[in-house]
Each structure stands twice: as C-alpha cells, then as structure tokens.
mmCIF file of C-alpha atoms and ligand atoms in Angstrom:
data_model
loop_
_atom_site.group_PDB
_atom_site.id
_atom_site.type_symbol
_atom_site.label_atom_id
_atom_site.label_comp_id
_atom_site.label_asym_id
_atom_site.label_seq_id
_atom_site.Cartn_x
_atom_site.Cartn_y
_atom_site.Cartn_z
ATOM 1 C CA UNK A 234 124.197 82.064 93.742
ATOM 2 C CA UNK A 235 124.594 85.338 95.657
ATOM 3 C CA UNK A 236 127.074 87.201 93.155
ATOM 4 C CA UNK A 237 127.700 90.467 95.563
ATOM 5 C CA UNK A 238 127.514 90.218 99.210
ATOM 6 C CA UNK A 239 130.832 88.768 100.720
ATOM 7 C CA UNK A 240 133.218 89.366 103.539
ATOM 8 C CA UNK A 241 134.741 93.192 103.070
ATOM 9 C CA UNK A 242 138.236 93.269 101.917
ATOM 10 C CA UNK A 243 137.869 96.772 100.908
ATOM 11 C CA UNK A 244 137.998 99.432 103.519
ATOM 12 C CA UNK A 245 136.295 102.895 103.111
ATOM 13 C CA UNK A 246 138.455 106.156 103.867
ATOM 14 C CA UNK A 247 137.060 109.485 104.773
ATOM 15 C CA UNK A 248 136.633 110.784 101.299
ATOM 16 C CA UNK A 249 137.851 114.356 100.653
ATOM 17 C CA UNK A 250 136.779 117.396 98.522
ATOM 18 C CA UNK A 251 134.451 115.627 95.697
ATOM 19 C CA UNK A 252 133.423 117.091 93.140
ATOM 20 C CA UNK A 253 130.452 119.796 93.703
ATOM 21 C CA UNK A 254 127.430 118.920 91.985
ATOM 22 C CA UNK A 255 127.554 121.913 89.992
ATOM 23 C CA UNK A 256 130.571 121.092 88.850
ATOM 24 C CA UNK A 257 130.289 117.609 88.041
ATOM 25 C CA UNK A 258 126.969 118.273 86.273
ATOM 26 C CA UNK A 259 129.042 120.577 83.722
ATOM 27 C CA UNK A 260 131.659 118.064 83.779
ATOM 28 C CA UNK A 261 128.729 115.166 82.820
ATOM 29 C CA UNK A 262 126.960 116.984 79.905
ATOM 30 C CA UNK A 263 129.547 116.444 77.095
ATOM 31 C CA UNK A 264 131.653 113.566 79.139
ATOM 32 C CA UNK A 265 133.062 111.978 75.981
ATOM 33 C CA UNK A 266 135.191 109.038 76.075
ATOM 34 C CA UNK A 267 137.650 108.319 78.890
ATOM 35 C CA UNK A 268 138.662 111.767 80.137
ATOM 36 C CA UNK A 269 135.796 112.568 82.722
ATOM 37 C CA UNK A 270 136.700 110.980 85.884
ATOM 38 C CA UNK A 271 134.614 110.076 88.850
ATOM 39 C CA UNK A 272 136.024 111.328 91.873
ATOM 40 C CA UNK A 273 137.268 107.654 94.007
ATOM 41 C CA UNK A 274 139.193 104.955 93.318
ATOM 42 C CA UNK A 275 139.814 101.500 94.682
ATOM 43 C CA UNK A 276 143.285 100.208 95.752
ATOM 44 C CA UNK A 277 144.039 97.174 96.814
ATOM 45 C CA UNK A 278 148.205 95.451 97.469
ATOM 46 C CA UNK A 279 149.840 92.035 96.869
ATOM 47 C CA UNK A 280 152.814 90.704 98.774
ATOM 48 C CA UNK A 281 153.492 86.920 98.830
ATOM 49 C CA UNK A 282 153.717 87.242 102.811
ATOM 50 C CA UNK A 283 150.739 88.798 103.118
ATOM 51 C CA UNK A 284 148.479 88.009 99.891
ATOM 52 C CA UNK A 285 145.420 90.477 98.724
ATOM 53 C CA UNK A 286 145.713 93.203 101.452
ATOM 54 C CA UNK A 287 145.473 96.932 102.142
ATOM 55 C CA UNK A 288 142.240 97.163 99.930
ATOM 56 C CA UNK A 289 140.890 100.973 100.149
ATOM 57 C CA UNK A 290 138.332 102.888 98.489
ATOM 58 C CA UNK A 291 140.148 106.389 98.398
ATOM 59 C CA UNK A 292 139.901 109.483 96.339
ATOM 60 C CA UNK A 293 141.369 109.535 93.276
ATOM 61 C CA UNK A 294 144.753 110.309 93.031
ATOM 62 C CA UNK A 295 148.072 109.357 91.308
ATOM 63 C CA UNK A 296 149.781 106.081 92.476
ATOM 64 C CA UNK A 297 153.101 105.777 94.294
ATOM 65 C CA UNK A 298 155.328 103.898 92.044
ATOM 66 C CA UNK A 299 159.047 103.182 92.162
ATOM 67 C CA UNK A 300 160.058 104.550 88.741
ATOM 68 C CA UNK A 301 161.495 100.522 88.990
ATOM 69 C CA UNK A 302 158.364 98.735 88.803
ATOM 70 C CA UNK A 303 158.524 95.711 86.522
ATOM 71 C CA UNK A 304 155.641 97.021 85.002
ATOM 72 C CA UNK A 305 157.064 99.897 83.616
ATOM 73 C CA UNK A 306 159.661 97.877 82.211
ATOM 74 C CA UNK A 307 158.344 94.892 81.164
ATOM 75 C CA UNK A 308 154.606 95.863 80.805
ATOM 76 C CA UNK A 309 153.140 92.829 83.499
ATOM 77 C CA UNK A 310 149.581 94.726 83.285
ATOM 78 C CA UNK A 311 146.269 93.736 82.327
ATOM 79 C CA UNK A 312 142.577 95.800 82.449
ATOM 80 C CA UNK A 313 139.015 94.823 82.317
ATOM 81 C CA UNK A 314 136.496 97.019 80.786
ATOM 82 C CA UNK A 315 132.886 97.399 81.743
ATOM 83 C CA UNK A 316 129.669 99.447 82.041
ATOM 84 C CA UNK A 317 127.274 100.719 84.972
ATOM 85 C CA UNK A 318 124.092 102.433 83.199
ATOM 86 C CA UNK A 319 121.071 104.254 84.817
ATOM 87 C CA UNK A 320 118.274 102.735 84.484
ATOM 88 C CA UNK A 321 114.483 103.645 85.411
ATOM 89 C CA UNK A 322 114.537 104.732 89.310
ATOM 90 C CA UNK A 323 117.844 105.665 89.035
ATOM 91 C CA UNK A 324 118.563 102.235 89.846
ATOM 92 C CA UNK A 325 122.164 101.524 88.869
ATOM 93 C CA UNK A 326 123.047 98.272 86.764
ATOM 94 C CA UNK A 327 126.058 96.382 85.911
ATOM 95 C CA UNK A 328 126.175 94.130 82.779
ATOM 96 C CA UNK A 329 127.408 90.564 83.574
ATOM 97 C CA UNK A 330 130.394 91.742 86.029
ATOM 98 C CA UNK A 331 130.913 88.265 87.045
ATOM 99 C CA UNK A 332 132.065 87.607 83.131
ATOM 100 C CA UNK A 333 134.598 90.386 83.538
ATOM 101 C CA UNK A 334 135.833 89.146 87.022
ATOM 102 C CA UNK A 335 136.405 85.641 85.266
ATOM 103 C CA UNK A 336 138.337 86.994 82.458
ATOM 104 C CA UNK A 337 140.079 89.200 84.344
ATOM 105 C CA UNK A 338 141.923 86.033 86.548
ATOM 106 C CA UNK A 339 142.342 84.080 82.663
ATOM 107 C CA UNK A 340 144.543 87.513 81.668
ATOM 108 C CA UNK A 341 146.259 87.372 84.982
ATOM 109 C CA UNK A 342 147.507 83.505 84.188
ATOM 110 C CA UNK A 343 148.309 84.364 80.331
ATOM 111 C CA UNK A 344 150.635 86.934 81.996
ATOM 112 C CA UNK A 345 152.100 84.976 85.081
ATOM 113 C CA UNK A 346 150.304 87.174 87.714
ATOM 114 C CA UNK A 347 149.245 86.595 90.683
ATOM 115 C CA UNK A 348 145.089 86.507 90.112
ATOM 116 C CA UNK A 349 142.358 88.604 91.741
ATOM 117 C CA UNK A 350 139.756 86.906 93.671
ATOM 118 C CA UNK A 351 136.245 87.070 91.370
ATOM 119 C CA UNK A 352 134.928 88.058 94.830
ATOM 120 C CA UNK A 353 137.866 90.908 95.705
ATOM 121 C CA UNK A 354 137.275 91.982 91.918
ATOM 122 C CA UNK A 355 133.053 92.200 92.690
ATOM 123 C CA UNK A 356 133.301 94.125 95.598
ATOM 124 C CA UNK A 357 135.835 96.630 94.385
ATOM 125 C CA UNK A 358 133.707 97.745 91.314
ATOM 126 C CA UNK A 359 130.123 97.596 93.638
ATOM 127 C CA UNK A 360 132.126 99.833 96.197
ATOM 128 C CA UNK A 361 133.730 101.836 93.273
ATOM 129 C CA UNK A 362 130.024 102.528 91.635
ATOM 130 C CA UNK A 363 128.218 102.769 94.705
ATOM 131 C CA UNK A 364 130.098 105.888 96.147
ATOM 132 C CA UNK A 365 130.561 107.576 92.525
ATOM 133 C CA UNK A 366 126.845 106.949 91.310
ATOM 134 C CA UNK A 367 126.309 110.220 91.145
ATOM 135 C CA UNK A 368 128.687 109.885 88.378
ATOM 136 C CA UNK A 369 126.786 107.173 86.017
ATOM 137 C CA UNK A 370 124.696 109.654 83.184
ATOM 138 C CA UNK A 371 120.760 109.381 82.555
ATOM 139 C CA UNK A 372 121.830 110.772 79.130
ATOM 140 C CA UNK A 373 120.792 108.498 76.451
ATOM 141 C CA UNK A 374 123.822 106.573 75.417
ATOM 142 C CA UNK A 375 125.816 107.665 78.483
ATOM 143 C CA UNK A 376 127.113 105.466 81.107
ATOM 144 C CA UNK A 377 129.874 105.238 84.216
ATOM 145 C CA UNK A 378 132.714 103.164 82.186
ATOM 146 C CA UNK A 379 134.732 101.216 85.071
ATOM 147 C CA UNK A 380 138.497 100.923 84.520
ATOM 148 C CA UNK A 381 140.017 97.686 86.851
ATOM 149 C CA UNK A 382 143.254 97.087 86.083
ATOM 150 C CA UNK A 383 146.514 95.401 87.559
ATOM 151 C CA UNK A 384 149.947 95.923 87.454
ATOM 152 C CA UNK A 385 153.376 94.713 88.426
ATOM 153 C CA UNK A 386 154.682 97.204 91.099
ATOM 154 C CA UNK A 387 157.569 95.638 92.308
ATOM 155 C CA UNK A 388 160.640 97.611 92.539
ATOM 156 C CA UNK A 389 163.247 95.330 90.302
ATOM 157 C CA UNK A 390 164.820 95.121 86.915
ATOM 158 C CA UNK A 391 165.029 91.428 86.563
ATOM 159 C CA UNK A 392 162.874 89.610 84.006
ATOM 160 C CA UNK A 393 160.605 87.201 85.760
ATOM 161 C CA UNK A 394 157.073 87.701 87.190
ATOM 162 C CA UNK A 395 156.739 90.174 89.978
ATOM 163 C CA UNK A 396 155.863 89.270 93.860
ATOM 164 C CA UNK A 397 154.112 92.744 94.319
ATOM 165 C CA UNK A 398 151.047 93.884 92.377
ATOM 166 C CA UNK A 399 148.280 96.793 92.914
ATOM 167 C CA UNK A 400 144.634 96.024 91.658
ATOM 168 C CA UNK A 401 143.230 99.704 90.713
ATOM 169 C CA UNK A 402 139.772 100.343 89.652
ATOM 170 C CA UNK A 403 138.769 103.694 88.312
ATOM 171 C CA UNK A 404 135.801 104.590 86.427
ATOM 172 C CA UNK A 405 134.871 107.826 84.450
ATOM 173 C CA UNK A 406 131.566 108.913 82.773
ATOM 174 C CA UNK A 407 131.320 108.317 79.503
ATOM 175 C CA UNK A 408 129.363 109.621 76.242
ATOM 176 C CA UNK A 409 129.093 107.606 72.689
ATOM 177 C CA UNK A 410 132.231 106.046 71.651
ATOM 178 C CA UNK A 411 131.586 106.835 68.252
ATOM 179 C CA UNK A 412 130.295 110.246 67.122
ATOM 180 C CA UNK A 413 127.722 108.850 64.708
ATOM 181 C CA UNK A 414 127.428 105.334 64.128
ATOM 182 C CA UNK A 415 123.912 105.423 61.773
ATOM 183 C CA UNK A 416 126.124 105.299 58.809
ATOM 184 C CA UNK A 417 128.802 102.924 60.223
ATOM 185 C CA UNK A 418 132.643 103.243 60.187
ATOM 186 C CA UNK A 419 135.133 102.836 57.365
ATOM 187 C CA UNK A 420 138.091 100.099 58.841
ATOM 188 C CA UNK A 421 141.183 99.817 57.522
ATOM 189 C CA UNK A 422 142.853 95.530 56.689
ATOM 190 C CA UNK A 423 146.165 95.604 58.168
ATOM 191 C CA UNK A 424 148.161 93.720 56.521
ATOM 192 C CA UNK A 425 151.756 94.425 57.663
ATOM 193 C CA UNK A 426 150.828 93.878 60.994
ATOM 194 C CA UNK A 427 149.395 91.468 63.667
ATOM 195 C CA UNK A 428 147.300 91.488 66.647
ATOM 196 C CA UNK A 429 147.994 88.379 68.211
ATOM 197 C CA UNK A 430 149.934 84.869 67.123
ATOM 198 C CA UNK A 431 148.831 81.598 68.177
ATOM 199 C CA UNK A 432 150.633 80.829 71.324
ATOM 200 C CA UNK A 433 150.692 84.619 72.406
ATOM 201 C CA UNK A 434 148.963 86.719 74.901
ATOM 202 C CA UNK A 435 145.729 86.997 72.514
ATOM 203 C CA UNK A 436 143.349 85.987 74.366
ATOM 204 C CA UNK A 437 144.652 88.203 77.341
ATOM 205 C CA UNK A 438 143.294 91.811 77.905
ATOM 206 C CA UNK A 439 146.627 93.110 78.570
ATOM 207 C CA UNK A 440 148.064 96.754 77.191
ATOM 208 C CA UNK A 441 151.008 95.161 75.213
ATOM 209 C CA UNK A 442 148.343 94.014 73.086
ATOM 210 C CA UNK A 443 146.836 97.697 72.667
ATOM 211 C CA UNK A 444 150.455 98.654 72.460
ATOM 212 C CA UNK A 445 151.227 96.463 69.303
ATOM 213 C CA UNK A 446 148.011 97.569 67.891
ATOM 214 C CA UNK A 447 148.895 100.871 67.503
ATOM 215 C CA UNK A 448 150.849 101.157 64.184
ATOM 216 C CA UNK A 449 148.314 99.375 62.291
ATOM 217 C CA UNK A 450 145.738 101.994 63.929
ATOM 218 C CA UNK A 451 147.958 104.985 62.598
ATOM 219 C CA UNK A 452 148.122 103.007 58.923
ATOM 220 C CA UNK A 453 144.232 103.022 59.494
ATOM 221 C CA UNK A 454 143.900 106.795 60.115
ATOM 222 C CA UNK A 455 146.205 107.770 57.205
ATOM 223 C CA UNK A 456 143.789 105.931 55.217
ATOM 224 C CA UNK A 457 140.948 107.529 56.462
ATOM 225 C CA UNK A 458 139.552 104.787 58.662
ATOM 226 C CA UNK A 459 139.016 104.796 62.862
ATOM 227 C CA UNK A 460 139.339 101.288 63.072
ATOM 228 C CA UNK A 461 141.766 98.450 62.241
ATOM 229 C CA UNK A 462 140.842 94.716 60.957
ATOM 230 C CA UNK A 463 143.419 92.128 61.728
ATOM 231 C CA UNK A 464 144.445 89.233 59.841
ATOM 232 C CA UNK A 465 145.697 85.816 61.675
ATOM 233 C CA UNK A 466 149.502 85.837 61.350
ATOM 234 C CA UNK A 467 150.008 82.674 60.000
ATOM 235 C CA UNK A 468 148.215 82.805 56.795
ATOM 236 C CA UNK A 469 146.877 86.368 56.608
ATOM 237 C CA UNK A 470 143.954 85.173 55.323
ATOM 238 C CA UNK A 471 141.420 85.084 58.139
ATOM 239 C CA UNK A 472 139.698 87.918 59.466
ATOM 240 C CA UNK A 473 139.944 88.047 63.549
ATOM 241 C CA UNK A 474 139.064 90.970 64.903
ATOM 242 C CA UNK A 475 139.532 94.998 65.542
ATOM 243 C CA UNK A 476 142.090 96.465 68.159
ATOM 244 C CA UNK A 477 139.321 95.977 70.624
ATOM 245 C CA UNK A 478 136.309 95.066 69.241
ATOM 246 C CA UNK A 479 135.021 91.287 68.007
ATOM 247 C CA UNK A 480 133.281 91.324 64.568
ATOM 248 C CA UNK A 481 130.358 89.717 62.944
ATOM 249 C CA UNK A 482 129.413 88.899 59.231
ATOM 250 C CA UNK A 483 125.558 89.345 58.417
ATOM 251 C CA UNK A 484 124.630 87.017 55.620
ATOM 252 C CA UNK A 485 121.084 87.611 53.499
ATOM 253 C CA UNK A 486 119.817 84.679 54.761
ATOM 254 C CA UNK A 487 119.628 85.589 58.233
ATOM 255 C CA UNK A 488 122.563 83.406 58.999
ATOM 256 C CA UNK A 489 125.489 85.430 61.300
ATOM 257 C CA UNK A 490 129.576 84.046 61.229
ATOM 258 C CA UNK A 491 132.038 85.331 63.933
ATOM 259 C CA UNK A 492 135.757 84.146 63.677
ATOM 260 C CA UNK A 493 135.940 81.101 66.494
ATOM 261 C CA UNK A 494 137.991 81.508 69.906
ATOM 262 C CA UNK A 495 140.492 79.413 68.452
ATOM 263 C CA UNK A 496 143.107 80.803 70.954
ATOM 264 C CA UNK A 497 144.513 84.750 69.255
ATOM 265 C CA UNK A 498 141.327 86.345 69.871
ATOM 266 C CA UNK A 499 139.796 87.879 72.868
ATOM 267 C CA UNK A 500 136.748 86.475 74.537
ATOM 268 C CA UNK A 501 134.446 88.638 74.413
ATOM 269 C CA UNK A 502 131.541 89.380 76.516
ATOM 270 C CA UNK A 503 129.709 91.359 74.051
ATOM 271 C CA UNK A 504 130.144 88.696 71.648
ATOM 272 C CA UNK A 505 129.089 85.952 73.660
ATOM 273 C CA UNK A 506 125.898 87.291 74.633
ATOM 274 C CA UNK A 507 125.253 88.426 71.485
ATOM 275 C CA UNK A 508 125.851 85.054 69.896
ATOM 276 C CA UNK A 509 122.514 84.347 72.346
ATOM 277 C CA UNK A 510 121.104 87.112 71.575
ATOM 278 C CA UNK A 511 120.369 86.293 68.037
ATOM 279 C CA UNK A 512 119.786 82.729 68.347
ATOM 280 C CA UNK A 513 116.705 83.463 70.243
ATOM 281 C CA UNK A 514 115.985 86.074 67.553
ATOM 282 C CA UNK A 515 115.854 82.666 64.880
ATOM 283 C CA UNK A 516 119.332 83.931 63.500
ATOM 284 C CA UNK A 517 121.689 80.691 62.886
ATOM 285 C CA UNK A 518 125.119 81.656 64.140
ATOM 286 C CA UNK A 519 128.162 80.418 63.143
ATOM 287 C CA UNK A 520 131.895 80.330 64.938
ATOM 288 C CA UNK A 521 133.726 79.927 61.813
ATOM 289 C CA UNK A 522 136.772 81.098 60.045
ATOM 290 C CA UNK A 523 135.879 84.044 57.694
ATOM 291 C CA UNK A 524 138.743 85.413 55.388
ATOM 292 C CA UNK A 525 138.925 88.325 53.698
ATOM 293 C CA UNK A 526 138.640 87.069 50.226
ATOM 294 C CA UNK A 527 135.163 85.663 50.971
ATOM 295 C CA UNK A 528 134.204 88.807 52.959
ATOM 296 C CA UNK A 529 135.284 90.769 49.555
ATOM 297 C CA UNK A 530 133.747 88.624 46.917
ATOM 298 C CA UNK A 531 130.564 88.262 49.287
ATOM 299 C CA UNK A 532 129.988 91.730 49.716
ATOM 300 C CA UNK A 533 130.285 92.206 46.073
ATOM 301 C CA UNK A 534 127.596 89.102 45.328
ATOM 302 C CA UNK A 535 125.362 90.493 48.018
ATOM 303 C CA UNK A 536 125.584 87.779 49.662
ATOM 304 C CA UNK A 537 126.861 89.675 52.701
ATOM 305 C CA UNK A 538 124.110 92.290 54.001
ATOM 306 C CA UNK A 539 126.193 93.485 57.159
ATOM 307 C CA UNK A 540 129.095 93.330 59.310
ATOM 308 C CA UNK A 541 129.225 94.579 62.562
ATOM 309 C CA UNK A 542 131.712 94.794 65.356
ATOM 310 C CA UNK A 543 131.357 94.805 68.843
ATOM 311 C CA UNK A 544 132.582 95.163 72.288
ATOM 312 C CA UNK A 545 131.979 97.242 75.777
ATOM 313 C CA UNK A 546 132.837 100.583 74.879
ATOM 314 C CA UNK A 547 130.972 101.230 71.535
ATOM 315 C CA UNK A 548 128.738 98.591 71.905
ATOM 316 C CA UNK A 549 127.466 97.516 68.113
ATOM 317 C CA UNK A 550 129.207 99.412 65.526
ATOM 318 C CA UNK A 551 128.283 98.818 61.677
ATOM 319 C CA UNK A 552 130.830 98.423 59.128
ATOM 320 C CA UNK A 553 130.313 100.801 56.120
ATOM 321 C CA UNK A 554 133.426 100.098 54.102
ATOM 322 C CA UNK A 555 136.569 98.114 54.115
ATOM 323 C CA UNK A 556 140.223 99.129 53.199
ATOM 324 C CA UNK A 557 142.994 98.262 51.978
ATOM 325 C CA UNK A 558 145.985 98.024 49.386
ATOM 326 C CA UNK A 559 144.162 95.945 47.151
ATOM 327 C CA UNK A 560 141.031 98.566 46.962
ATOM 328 C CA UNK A 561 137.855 99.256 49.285
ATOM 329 C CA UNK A 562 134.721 97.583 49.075
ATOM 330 C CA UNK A 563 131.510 98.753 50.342
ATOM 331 C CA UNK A 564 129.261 96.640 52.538
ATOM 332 C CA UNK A 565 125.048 96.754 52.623
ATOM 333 C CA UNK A 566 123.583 98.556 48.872
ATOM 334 C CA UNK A 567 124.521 102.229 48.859
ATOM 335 C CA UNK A 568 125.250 102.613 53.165
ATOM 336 C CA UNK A 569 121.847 100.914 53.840
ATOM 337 C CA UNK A 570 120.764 101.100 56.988
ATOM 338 C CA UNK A 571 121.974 97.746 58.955
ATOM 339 C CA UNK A 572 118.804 96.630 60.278
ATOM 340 C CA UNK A 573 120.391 93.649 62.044
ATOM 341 C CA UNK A 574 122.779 95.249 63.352
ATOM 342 C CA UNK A 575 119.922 97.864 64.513
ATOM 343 C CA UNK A 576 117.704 94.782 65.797
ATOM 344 C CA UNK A 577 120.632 93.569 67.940
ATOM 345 C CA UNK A 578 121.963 96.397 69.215
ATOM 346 C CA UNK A 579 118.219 97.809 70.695
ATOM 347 C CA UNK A 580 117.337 94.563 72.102
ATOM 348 C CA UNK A 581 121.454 94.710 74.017
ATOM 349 C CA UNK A 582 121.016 97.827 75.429
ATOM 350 C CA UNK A 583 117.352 97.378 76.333
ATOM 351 C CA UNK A 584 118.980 94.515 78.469
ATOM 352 C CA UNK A 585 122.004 96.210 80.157
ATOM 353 C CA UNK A 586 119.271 99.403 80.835
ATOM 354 C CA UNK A 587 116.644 97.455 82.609
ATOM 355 C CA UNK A 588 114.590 98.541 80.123
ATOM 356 C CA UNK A 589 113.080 95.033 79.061
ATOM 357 C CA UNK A 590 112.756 92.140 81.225
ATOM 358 C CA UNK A 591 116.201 90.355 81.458
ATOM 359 C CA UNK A 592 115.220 86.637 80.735
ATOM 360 C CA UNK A 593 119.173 85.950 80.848
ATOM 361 C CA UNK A 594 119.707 87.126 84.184
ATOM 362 C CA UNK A 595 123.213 89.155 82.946
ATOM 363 C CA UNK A 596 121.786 92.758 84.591
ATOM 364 C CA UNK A 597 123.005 93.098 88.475
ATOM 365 C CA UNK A 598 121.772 95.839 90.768
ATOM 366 C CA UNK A 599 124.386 97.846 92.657
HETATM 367 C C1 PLP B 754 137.814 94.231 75.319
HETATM 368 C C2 PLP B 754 138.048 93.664 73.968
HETATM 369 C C3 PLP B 754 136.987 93.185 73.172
HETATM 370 C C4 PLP B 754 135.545 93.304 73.574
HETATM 371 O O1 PLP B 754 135.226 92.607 74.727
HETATM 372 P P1 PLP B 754 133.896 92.944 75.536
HETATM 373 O O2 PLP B 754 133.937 92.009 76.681
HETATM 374 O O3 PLP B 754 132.773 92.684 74.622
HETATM 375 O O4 PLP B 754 133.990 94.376 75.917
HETATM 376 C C5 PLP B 754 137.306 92.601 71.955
HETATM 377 N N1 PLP B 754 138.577 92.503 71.530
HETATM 378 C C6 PLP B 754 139.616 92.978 72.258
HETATM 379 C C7 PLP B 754 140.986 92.836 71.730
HETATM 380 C C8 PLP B 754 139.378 93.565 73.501
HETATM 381 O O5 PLP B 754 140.417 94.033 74.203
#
C-alpha cells in the first residue's frame, strides 16, 4: 500500500519571515515540552456545500474565530498526538502515522464530527514536517511533536453538531517529557474522580477528557505525585489508565497485564505496539482487568516487579510509587532499576529512530 503520495489537497503559500537559524538553534537546545514552536502550520475548512476545502500550509499564526464557535461553547474538539524523530542521515521518520490518522476519524464519530480523510490527515502532517524539518532535534531524546487537531468553528449557540470545522496541525520541538525518568514517577489513585464512564467519550482523544482530568491531576500534585491513576467508575476497583498515558503491570514471571479496551480507555498506539513488542521478546501479555487491591497486595508479595505507563509524549515511564488515602506502596525492591521497562523502551525507540531494522514496518520516511 502506498501510505503517502496522493492527490494534493493542501496548497503551499509563500511562507514569510521564519525563524533564522541562529535563532531557532537557541530556541532548539533546551526546547522542553510543548512551548517551542515550529514556524508553519496547516489549515484546512469544512462546509457541508463544499466538504474538505481551502487546505493551506501557512505560517503560523492565530486562527480567526467567531468568539461564537460551538467549540468554544460546547468543546466539539478532538487532537492526535505524534512524533517525527531524526534519524541517521538526517532522514526524518514518522512512527505509525497511519494509526493516528485512523484514530483520529474514530474520535471524530465519538464526537459527531464530520471526519478527516486518513489521506487529507497524511498529507497535512508530511507537508507540516517536511517544510519545518529543520525543526525535528538530533538531540538524544528530542523530537518534532506534531499537534493535529479539529474543532467546531461554526458561528452558533445551539446545541447540536456543527456544519463548519477547521483541521489544524501544528508541531513544536520537543525535549524529555519527564525530567528524569531512571528512578520512575510517584502517581497519585484518584479516587473521587473519573476519567471516562462506559458509554462516554473514553475512547475519544478529545480535550473534555483532558479537561475532566484535571482536578484529579491537582489532587495528584498536592500529594506530591505528576501523574494521576484512574479507577473505572462503576466499581472503582479497576485500574485503567493515567490522564494520558496507558499502563502496564510487570509480573516476576515475565508475564505483562494491561487493562483491556473494554470501551473507557483510549487506544493506544504505544500500547499496541508494545503489546508486540514484548511478545516477540517471549513476554506473555495479558489484556485483563487489574484492580488496585491486587496491584497493592502484589507489589507487597513481590509478585509485581514493575509497572510502567506509556504513551507518545513520554514514551515508557516507570512507576516508582503509588498513592493514595489508604497509604503508598512502593513498586520494584528499594527503586530498582526496571529492567523491563528498560528492555522495552530501548528496543521502541530504536524502532521509531531507524536505529534497528524495523521488522514491523511502523517507521515512514518523510
Ligand atoms: C494519547 C493518549 C494515550 C496514549 O496514546 P499513544 O497513541 O500511545 O500516544 C493514552 N491515554 C490517553 C487518555 C491519551 O489521550
């Protein structure tokens, strides 16, 4: 299947006044996460009389927006997040875009939008990361992060799903998203609030989602932990996963459990391909319900050597130490060093930097 080349929907405008190289080059050496942008961005328009039209690759700059758009009143919006690294030759690589493209139009449905072609979606984030490559790091750890999103721009205060939308896609350069993950992170159980219910927007990568995380994430902080653990609503019993991130439960007997995509929690792309990952690696992996009781009482039997969570943006991140009311528990003997979590997370990004033959064929050239 040719993945890239397809009929242009995106034109390219005369682009003004990047960034000098100088410039950008002090911009790129301490990017960190989210607040260096690259200096274009790709537009593209909905109308139902004229469908997916007006696509441009322009320089950045804010949108027009009637301060009536639906989505500023009734949050239609939904995002995709993914990578472009530098890998040897400068060649620049994307990491299973077509994944992102697909998930992108299952969002759009959970939220009664009108979907972006895989193919419109494609093109906009090859145009986006060919003209900014100068913008992707060669700093270890660094990459370009790439930002589409897609909201409701119609001008009108009625609720019901919009018949205008702009698809945006931005990118900036981006450094570690944790500081130092040798040790792991402390996360914090929420247990007065929820992520997603069964029959929600779950499995959608929309902001109300991020929105309703927020709370929990402040409850996390007060207790001195970066990162939030949710519970299902139902029973608050079984562990789903972080604010963004999916999570994984290393057993001692080289047997790996990840809560099942049972409808509340996001598919991940991380996940899934780590899930194949460590099959081929001999690792038995399970999609099973997990609950917190059995992650407490097997992390005090040692029968749990790890837990990990993952996603895009931080990649593999080890769990040191869990929180909550009931008291914290430590994971791995005295902050050991999480060699599975180590194992997985080398082979990964040996894979998305064309740094080891890609026998799954996820890596495309730009
Ligand atoms: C984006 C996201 C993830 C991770 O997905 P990846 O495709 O691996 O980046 C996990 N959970 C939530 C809630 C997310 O929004």
């Amino acid at each position: 299947m040719s993945k890239t080349k397809i009929s242009s929907m995106i034109m390219i405008e005369a682009t003004s006044n990047p960034t000098p190289a100088d410039k950008r080059k002090a911009m790129m050496e301490n990017p960190g996460f989210g607040t260096t942008f690259s200096d274009h961005m790709v537009v593209v328009r909905y109308s139902e009389e004229k469908g997916w039209h007006d696509g441009r690759l322009m320089a950045r700059q804010p949108l027009p927006l009637d301060p009536a758009a639906s989505v500023l009143h009734y949050a239609q919006e939904i995002f995709e997040g993914m990578k472009a690294y530098r890998g040897k030759d400068d060649e620049i690589l994307l990491f299973r875009p077509e994944e992102n493209a697909r998930r992108f139009r299952h969002s759009a449905d959970v939220m009664a939008m009108k979907p972006v072609p895989e193919e419109l979606f494609l093109e906009a984030v090859h145009k986006l990361v060919e003209i900014d490559r100068d913008w992707v790091p060669d700093a270890e750890g660094g990459s370009l992060y790439i930002r589409p999103f897609q909201i409701a721009s119609q001008p009108f205060l009625g609720v019901k799903p919009a018949k205008e939308y702009l698809f945006v896609v931005i990118a900036c350069s981006v450094g570690s998203y944790f500081k130092d993950v040798s040790k792991g992170v402390p996360i914090w159980v929420s247990e007065n609030h929820v992520r997603a219910v069964p029959g929600g927007t779950g499995t959608a990568k929309c902001g109300g989602n991020y929105a309703a995380s927020l709370t929990a994430q402040a409850e996390g902080y007060e207790h001195g932990c970066a990162q939030v653990v949710f519970l299902d609503a139902l029973e608050r019993r079984w562990i789903e996963e972080l604010g963004g991130m999916n999570v994984f439960f290393v057993m001692n007997d080289k047997t790996l459990i990840t809560p099942p995509l049972k409808g509340t929690i996001l598919h991940g792309i991380t996940r899934k391909s780590i899930i194949e990952l460590a099959r081929d690696k001999g690792y038995t992996v399970l999609e099973q319900p997990y609950s917190l009781d059995q992650w407490r009482e097997d992390a005090r039997s040692g029968k749990l050597a790890e837990a990990f969570a993952c996603g895009t943006a931080a990649v593999i991140t080890s769990i040191s130490k869990v929180c909550d009311t009931h008291g914290d528990f430590e994971i791995g003997k005295d902050g050991a060093n999480n060699p599975v979590a180590n194992e997985l997370r080398e082979s990964l990004i040996d894979i998305q930097r064309g740094r080891v033959a890609d026998p799954y064929g996820w890596v495309e050239r730009v």
